[in-house]
PDB file of C-alpha atoms and ligand atoms in Angstrom:
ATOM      1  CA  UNK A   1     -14.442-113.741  66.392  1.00  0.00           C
ATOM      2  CA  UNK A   2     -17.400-112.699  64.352  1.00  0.00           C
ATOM      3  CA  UNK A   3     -20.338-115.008  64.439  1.00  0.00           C
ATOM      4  CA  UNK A   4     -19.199-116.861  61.093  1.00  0.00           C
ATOM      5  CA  UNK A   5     -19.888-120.383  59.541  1.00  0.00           C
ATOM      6  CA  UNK A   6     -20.402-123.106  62.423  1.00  0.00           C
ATOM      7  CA  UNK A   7     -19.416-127.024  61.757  1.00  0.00           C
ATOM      8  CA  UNK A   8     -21.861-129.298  63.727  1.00  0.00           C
ATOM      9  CA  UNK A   9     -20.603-130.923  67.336  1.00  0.00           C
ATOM     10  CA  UNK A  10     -22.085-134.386  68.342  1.00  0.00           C
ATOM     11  CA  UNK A  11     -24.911-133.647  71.286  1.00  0.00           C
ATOM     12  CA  UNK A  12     -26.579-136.002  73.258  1.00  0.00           C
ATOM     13  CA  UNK A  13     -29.197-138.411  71.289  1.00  0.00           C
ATOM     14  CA  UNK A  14     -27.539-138.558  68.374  1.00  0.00           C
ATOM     15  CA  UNK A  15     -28.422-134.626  67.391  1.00  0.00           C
ATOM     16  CA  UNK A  16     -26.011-131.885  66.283  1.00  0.00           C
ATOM     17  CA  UNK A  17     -25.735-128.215  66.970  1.00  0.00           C
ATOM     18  CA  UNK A  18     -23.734-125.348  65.552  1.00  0.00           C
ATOM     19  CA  UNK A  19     -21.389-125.351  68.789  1.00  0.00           C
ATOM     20  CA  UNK A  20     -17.669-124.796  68.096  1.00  0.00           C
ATOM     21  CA  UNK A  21     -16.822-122.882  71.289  1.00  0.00           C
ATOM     22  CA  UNK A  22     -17.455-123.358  74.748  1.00  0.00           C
ATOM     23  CA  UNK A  23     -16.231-121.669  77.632  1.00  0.00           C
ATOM     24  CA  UNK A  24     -16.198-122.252  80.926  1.00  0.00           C
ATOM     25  CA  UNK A  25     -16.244-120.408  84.402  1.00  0.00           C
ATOM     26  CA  UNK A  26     -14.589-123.211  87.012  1.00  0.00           C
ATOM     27  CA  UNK A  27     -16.164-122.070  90.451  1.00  0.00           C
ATOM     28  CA  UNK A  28     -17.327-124.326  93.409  1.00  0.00           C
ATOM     29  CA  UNK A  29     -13.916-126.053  94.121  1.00  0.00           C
ATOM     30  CA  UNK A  30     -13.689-124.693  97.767  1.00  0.00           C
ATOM     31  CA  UNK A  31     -17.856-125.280  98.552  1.00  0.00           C
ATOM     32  CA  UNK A  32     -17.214-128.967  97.431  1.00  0.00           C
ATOM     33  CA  UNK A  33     -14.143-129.188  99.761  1.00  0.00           C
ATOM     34  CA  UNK A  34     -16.244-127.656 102.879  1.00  0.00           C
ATOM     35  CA  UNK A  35     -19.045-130.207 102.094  1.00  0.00           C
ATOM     36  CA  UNK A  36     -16.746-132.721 102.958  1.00  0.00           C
ATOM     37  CA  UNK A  37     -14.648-131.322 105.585  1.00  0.00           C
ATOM     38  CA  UNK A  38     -11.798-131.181 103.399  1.00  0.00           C
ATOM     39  CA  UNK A  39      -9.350-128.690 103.213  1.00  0.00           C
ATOM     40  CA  UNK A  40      -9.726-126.239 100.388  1.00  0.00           C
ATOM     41  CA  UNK A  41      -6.786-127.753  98.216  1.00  0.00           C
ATOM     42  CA  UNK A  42      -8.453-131.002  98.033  1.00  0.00           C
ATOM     43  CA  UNK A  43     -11.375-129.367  96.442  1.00  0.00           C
ATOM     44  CA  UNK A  44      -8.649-127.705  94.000  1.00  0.00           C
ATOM     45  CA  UNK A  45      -7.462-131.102  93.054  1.00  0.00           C
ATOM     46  CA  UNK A  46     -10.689-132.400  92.522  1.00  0.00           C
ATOM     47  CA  UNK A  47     -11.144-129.554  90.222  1.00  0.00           C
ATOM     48  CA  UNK A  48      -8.080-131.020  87.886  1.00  0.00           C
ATOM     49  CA  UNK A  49      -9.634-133.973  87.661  1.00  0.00           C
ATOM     50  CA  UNK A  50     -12.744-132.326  86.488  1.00  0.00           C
ATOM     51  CA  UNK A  51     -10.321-130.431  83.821  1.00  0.00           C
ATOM     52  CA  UNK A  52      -8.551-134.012  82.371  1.00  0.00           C
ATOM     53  CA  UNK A  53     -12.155-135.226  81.998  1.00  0.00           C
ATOM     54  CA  UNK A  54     -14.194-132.127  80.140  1.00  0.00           C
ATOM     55  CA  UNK A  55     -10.686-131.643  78.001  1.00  0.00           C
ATOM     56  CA  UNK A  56     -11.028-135.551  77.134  1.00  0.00           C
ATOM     57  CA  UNK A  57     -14.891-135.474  76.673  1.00  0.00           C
ATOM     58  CA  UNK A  58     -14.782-131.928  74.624  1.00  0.00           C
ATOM     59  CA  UNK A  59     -12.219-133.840  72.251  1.00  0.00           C
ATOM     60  CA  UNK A  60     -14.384-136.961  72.084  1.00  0.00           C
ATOM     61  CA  UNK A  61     -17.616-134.873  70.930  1.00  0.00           C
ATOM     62  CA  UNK A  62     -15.919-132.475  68.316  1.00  0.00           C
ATOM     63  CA  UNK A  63     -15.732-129.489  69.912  1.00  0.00           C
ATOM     64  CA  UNK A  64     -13.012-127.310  67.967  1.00  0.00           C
ATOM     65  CA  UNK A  65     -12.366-125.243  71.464  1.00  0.00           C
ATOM     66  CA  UNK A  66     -12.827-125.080  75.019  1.00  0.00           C
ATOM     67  CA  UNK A  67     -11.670-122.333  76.934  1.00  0.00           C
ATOM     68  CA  UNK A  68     -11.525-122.646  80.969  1.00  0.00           C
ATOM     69  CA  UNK A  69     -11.147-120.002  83.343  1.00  0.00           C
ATOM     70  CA  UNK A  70      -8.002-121.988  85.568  1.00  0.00           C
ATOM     71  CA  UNK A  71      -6.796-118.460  87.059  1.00  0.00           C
ATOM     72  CA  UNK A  72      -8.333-115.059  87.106  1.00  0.00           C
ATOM     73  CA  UNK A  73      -6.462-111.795  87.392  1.00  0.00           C
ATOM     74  CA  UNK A  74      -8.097-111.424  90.679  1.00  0.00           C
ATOM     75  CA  UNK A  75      -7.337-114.331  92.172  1.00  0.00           C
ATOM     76  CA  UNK A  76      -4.097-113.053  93.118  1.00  0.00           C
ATOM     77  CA  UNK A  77      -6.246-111.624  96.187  1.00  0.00           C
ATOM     78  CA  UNK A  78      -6.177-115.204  97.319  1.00  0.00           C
ATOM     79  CA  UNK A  79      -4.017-116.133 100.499  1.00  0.00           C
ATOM     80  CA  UNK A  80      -0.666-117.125  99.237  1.00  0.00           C
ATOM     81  CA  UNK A  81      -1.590-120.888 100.397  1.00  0.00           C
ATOM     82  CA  UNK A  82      -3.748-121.155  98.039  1.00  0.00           C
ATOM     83  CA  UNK A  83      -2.275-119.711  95.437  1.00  0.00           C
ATOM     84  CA  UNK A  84       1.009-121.561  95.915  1.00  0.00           C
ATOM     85  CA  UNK A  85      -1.406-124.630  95.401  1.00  0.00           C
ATOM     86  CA  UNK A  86      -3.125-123.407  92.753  1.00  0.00           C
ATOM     87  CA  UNK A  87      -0.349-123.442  91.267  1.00  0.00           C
ATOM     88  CA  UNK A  88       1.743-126.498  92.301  1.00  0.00           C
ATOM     89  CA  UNK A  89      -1.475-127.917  90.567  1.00  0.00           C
ATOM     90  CA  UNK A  90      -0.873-126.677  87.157  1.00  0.00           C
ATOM     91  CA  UNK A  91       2.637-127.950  87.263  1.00  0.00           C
ATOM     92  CA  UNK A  92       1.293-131.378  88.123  1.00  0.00           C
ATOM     93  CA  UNK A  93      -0.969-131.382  85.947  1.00  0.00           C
ATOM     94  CA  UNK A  94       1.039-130.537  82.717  1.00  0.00           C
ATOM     95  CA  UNK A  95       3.611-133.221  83.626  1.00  0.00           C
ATOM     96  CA  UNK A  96       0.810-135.545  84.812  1.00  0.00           C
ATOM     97  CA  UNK A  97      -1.006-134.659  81.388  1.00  0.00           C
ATOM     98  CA  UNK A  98       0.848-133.235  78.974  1.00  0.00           C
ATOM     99  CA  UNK A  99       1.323-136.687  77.075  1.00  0.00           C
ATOM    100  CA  UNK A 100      -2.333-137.905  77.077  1.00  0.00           C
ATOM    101  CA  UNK A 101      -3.585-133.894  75.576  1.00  0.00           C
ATOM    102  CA  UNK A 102      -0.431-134.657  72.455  1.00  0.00           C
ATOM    103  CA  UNK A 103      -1.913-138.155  71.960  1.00  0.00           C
ATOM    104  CA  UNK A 104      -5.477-137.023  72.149  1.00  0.00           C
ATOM    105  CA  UNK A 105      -4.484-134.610  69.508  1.00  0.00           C
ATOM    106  CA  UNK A 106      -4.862-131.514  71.959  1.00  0.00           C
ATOM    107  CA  UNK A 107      -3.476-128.285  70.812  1.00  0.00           C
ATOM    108  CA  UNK A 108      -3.202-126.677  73.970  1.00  0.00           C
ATOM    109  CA  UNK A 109      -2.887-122.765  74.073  1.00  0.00           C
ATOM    110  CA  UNK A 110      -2.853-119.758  76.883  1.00  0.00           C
ATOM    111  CA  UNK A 111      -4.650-116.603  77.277  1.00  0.00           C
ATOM    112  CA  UNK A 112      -4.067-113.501  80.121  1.00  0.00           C
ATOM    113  CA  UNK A 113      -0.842-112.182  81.395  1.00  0.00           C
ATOM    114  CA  UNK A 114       0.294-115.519  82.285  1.00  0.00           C
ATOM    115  CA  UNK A 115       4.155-114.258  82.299  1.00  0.00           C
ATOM    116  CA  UNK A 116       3.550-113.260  85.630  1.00  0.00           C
ATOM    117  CA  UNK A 117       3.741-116.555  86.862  1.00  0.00           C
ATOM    118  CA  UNK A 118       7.353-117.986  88.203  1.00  0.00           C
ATOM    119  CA  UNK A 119       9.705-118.139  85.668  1.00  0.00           C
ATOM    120  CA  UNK A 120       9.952-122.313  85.356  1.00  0.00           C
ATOM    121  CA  UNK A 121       6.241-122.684  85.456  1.00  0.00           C
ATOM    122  CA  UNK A 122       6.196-120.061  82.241  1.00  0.00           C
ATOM    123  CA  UNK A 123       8.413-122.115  80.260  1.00  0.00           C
ATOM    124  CA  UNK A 124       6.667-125.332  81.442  1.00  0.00           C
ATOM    125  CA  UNK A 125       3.737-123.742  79.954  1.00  0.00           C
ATOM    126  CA  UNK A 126       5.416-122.767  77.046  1.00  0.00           C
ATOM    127  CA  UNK A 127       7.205-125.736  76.462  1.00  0.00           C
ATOM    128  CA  UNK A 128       3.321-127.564  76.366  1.00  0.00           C
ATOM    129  CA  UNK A 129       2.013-125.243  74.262  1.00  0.00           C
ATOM    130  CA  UNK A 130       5.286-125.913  71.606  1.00  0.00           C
ATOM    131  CA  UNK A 131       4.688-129.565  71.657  1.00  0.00           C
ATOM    132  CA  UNK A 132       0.991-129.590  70.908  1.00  0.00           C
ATOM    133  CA  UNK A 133       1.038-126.722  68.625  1.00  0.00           C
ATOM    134  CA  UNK A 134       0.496-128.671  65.078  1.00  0.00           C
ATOM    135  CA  UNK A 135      -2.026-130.964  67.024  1.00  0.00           C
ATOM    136  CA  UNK A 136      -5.222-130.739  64.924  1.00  0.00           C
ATOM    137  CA  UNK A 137      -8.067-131.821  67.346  1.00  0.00           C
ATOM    138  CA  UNK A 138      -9.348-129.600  70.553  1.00  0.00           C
ATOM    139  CA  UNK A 139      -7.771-126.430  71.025  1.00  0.00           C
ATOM    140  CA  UNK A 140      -7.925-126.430  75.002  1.00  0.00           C
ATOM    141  CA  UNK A 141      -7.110-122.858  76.105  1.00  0.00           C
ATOM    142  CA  UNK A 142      -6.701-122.328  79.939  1.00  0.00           C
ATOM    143  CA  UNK A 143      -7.056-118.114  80.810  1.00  0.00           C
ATOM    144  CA  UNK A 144      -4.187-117.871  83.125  1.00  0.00           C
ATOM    145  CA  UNK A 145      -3.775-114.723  85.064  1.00  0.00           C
ATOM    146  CA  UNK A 146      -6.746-113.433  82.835  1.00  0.00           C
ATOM    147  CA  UNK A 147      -9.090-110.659  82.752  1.00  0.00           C
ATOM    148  CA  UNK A 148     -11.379-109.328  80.513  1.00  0.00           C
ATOM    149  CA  UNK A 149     -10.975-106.080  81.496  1.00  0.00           C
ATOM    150  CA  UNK A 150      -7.133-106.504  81.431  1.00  0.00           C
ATOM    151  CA  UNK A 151      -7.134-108.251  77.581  1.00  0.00           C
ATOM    152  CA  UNK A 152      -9.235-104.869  75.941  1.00  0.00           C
ATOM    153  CA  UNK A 153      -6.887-101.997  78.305  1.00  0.00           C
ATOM    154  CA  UNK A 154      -3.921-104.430  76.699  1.00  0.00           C
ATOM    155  CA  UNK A 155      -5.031-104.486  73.193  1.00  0.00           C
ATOM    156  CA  UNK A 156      -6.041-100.907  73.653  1.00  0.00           C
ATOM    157  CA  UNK A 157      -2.688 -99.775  74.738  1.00  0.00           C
ATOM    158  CA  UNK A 158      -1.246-101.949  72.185  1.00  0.00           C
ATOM    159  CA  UNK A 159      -3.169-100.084  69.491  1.00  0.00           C
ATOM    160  CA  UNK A 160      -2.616 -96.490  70.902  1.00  0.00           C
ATOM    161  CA  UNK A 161       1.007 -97.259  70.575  1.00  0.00           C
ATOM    162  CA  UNK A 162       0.722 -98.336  67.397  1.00  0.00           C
ATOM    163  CA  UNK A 163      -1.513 -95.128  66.640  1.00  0.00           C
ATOM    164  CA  UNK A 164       1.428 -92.933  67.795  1.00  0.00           C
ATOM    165  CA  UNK A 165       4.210 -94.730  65.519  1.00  0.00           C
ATOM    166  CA  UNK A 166       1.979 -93.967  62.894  1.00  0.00           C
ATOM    167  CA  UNK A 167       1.800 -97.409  61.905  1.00  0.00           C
ATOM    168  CA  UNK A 168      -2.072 -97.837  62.499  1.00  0.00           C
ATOM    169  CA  UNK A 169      -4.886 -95.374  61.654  1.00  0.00           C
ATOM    170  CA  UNK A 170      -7.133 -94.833  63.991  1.00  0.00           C
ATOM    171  CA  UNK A 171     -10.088 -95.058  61.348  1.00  0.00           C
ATOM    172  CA  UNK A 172      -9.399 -97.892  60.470  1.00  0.00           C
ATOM    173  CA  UNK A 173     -10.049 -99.801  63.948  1.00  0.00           C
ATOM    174  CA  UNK A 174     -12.715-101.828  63.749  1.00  0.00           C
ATOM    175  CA  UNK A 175     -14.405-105.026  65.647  1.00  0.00           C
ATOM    176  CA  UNK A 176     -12.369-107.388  63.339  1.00  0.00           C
ATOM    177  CA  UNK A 177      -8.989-105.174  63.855  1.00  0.00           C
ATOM    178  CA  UNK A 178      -9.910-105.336  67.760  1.00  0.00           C
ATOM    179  CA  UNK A 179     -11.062-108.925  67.636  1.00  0.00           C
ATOM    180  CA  UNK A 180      -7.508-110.364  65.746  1.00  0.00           C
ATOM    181  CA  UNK A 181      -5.539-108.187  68.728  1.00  0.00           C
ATOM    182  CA  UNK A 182      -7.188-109.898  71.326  1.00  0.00           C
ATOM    183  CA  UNK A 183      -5.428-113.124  73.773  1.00  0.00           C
ATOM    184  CA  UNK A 184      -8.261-115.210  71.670  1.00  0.00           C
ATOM    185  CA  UNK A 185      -7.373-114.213  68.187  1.00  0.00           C
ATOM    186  CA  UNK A 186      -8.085-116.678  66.106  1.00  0.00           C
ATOM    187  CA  UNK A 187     -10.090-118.873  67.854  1.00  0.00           C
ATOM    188  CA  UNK A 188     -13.809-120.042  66.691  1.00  0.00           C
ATOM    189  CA  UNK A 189     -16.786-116.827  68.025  1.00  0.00           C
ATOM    190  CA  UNK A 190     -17.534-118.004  71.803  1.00  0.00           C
ATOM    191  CA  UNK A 191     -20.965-119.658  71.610  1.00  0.00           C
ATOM    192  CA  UNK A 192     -21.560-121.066  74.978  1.00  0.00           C
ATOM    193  CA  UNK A 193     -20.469-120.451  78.593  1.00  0.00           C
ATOM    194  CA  UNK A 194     -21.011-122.247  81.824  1.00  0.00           C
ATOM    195  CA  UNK A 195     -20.542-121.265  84.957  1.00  0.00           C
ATOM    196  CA  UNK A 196     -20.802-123.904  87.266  1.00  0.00           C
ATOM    197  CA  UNK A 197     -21.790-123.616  90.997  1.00  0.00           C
ATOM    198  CA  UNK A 198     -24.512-121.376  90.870  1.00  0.00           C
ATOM    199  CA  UNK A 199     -23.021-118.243  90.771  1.00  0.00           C
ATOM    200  CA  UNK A 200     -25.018-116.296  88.315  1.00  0.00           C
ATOM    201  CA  UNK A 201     -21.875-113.583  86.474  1.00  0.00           C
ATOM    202  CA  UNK A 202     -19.476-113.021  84.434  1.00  0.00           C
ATOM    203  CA  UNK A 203     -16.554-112.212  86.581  1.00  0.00           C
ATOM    204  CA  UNK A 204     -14.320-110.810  84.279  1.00  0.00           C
ATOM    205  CA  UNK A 205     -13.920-113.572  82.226  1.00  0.00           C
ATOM    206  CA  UNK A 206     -14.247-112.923  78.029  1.00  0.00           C
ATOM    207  CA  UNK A 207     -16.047-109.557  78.626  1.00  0.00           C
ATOM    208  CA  UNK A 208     -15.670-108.807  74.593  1.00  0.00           C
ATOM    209  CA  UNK A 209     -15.851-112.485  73.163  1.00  0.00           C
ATOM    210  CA  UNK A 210     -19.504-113.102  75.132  1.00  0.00           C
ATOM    211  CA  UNK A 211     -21.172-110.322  73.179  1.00  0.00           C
ATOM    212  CA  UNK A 212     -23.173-113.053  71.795  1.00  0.00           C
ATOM    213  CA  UNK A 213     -22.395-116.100  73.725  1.00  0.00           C
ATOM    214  CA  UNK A 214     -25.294-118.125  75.385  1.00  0.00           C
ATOM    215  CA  UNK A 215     -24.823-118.191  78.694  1.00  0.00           C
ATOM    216  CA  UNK A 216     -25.592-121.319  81.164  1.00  0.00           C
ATOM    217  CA  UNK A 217     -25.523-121.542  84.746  1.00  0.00           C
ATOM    218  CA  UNK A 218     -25.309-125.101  86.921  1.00  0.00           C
ATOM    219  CA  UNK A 219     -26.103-125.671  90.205  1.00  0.00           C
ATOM    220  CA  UNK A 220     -23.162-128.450  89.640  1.00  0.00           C
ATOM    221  CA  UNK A 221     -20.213-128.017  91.648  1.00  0.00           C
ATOM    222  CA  UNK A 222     -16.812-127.866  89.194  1.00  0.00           C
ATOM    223  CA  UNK A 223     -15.457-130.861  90.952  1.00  0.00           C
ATOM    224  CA  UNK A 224     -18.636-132.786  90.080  1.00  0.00           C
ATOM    225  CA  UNK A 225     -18.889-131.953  86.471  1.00  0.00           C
ATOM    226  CA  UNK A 226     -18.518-134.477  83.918  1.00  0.00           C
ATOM    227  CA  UNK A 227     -18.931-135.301  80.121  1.00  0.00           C
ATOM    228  CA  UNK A 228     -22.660-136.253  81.206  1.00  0.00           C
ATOM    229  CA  UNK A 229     -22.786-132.469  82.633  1.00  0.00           C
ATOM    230  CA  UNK A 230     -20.911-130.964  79.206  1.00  0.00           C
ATOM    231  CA  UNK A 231     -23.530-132.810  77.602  1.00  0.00           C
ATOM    232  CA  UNK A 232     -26.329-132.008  79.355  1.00  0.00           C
ATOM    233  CA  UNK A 233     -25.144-127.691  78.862  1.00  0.00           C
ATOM    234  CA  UNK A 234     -24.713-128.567  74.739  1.00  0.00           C
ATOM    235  CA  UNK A 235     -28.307-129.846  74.876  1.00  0.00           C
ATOM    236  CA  UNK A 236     -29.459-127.005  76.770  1.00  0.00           C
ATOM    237  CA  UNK A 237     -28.022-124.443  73.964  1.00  0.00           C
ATOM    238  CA  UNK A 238     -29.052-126.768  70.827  1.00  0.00           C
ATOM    239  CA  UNK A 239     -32.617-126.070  72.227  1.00  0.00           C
ATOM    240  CA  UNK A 240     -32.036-122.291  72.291  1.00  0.00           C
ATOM    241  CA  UNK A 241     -32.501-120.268  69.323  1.00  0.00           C
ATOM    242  CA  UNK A 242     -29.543-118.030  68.831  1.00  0.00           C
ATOM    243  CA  UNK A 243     -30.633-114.697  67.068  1.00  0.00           C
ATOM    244  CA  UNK A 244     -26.955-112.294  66.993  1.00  0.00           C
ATOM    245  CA  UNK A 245     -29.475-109.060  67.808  1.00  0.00           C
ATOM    246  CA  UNK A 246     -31.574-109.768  64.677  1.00  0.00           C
ATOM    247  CA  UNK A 247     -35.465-111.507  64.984  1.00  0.00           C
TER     248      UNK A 247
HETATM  249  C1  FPP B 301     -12.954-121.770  91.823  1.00  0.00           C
HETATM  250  O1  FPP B 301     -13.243-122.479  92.967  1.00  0.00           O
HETATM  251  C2  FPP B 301     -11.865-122.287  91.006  1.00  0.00           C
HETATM  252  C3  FPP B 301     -10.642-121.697  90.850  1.00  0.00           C
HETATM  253  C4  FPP B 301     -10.080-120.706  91.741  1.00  0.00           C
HETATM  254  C5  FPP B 301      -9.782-121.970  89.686  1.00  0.00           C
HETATM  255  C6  FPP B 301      -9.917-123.309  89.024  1.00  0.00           C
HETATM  256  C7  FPP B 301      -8.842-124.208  89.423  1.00  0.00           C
HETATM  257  C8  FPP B 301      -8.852-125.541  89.213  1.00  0.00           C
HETATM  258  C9  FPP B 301      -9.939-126.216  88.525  1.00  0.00           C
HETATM  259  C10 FPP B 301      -7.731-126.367  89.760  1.00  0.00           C
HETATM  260  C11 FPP B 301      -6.649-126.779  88.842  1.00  0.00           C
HETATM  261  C12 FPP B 301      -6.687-126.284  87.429  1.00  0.00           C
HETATM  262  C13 FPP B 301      -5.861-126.727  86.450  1.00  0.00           C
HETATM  263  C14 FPP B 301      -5.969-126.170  85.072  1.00  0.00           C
HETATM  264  C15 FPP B 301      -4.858-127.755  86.687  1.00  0.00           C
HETATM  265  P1  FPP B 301     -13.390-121.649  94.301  1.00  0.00           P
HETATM  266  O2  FPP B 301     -12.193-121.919  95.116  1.00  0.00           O
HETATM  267  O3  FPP B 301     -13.644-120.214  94.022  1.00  0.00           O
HETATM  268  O4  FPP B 301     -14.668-122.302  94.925  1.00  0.00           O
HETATM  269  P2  FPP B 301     -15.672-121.654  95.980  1.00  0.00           P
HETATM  270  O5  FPP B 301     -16.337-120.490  95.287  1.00  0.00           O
HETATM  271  O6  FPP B 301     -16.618-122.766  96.280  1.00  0.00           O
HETATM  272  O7  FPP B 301     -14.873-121.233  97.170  1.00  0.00           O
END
């Protein structure tokens, strides 16, 4: 995922910008559920929504990928409640879905350790990913048990064992080599991230890919964002002037 040739995204009054890749940090489901008195599961389900409509909207402008941050390694810490609905979510949402992404032309992929997950919702994921896997438009990539930490200790076990066989030499690991062994292999360089809610970090989430990634933080809560709000972030980067360490 070095920074390589870009192909222009529709943004907001009629302008383009090099965007190809956007990424973003979910957060602000439970807030938006205490606002309202709700329990935290409706805020959850409010958050899917939010999901069907930036996949749709990223589609509709040209994006090439959009990669959301639906479960984090570390939300296993969660009570079991709320993981339980976390994930009764997903499954509703790839049956409740999984037509509209194929007919949208949604390729739909997975990164993390996501084969942690019960057994049937592995191969329901799998089974989505199958089916949308010639797809040409969006590539919509959901992190899924995923850490950034846990994707470079996996790549870097992967490569010490590979080291060992004899089958790699260590010289010859590289930021490419490392790059095409990561979850996101493949995928266009990570240009933009959001994080909605407020909450100003990373947590974990494409340590390696946001070497160079602009970063942008919304007050928004992730049940309130929108295509006006995806909009809104691309015309915040277009305005920014993206220099990859150089002047
Ligand atoms: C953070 O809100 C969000 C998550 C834990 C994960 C995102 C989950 C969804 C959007 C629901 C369904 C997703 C799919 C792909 C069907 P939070 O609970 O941390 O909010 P808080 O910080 O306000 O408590």
């Amino acid at each position: 995922m070095s920074p390589g040739s870009a192909s222009p995204a529709a943004i907001p009054g009629g302008g383009v910008a090099c965007v190809r890749h956007v990424a973003i940090i979910m957060d602000g489901n439970g807030r938006w559920a205490k606002r309202r008195h709700l329990p935290r599961v409706a805020g959850h389900r409010q958050g899917m929504e939010a999901v069907r409509r930036t996949i749709r909207a990223a589609g509709e402008i040209g994006l090439e990928a959009l990669t959301l941050y639906a479960f984090s390694s570390e939300n296993w810490r969660r009570p079991v409640d709320e993981i339980n609905d976390l994930m009764g979510l997903l499954r509703l949402y790839l049956k409740r879905e999984i037509d509209e992404l194929d007919r949208n032309g949604v390729r739909l992929r997975l990164i993390g350790d996501y084969h942690k997950f019960a057994p049937d919702l592995v191969e329901q994921l799998e089974a989505a990913v199958a089916r949308t896997a010639n797809n040409q438009g969006l590539t919509a990539v959901l992190a899924l048990n995923y850490g950034g930490q846990d994707e470079i200790v996996r790549v870097a076990r992967r490569m010490a064992e590979a080291a060992k066989a004899g089958t790699l030499d260590p010289a010859a690991i590289d930021i490419d080599l490392i790059d095409d062994h990561l979850d996101t292999a493949g995928l266009p360089p990570l240009d933009l991230m959001i994080r909605t809610s407020g909450e100003v970090r990373l947590s974990n989430f494409l340590l390696w890919q946001a070497a160079y990634a602009e970063l942008l933080f919304t007050d928004t809560l992730w049940p309130d964002f929108d295509r006006a709000a995806l909009e809104d972030a691309l015309a915040a980067f277009g305005a920014r002037e993206r220099r990859f360490g150089g002047r």
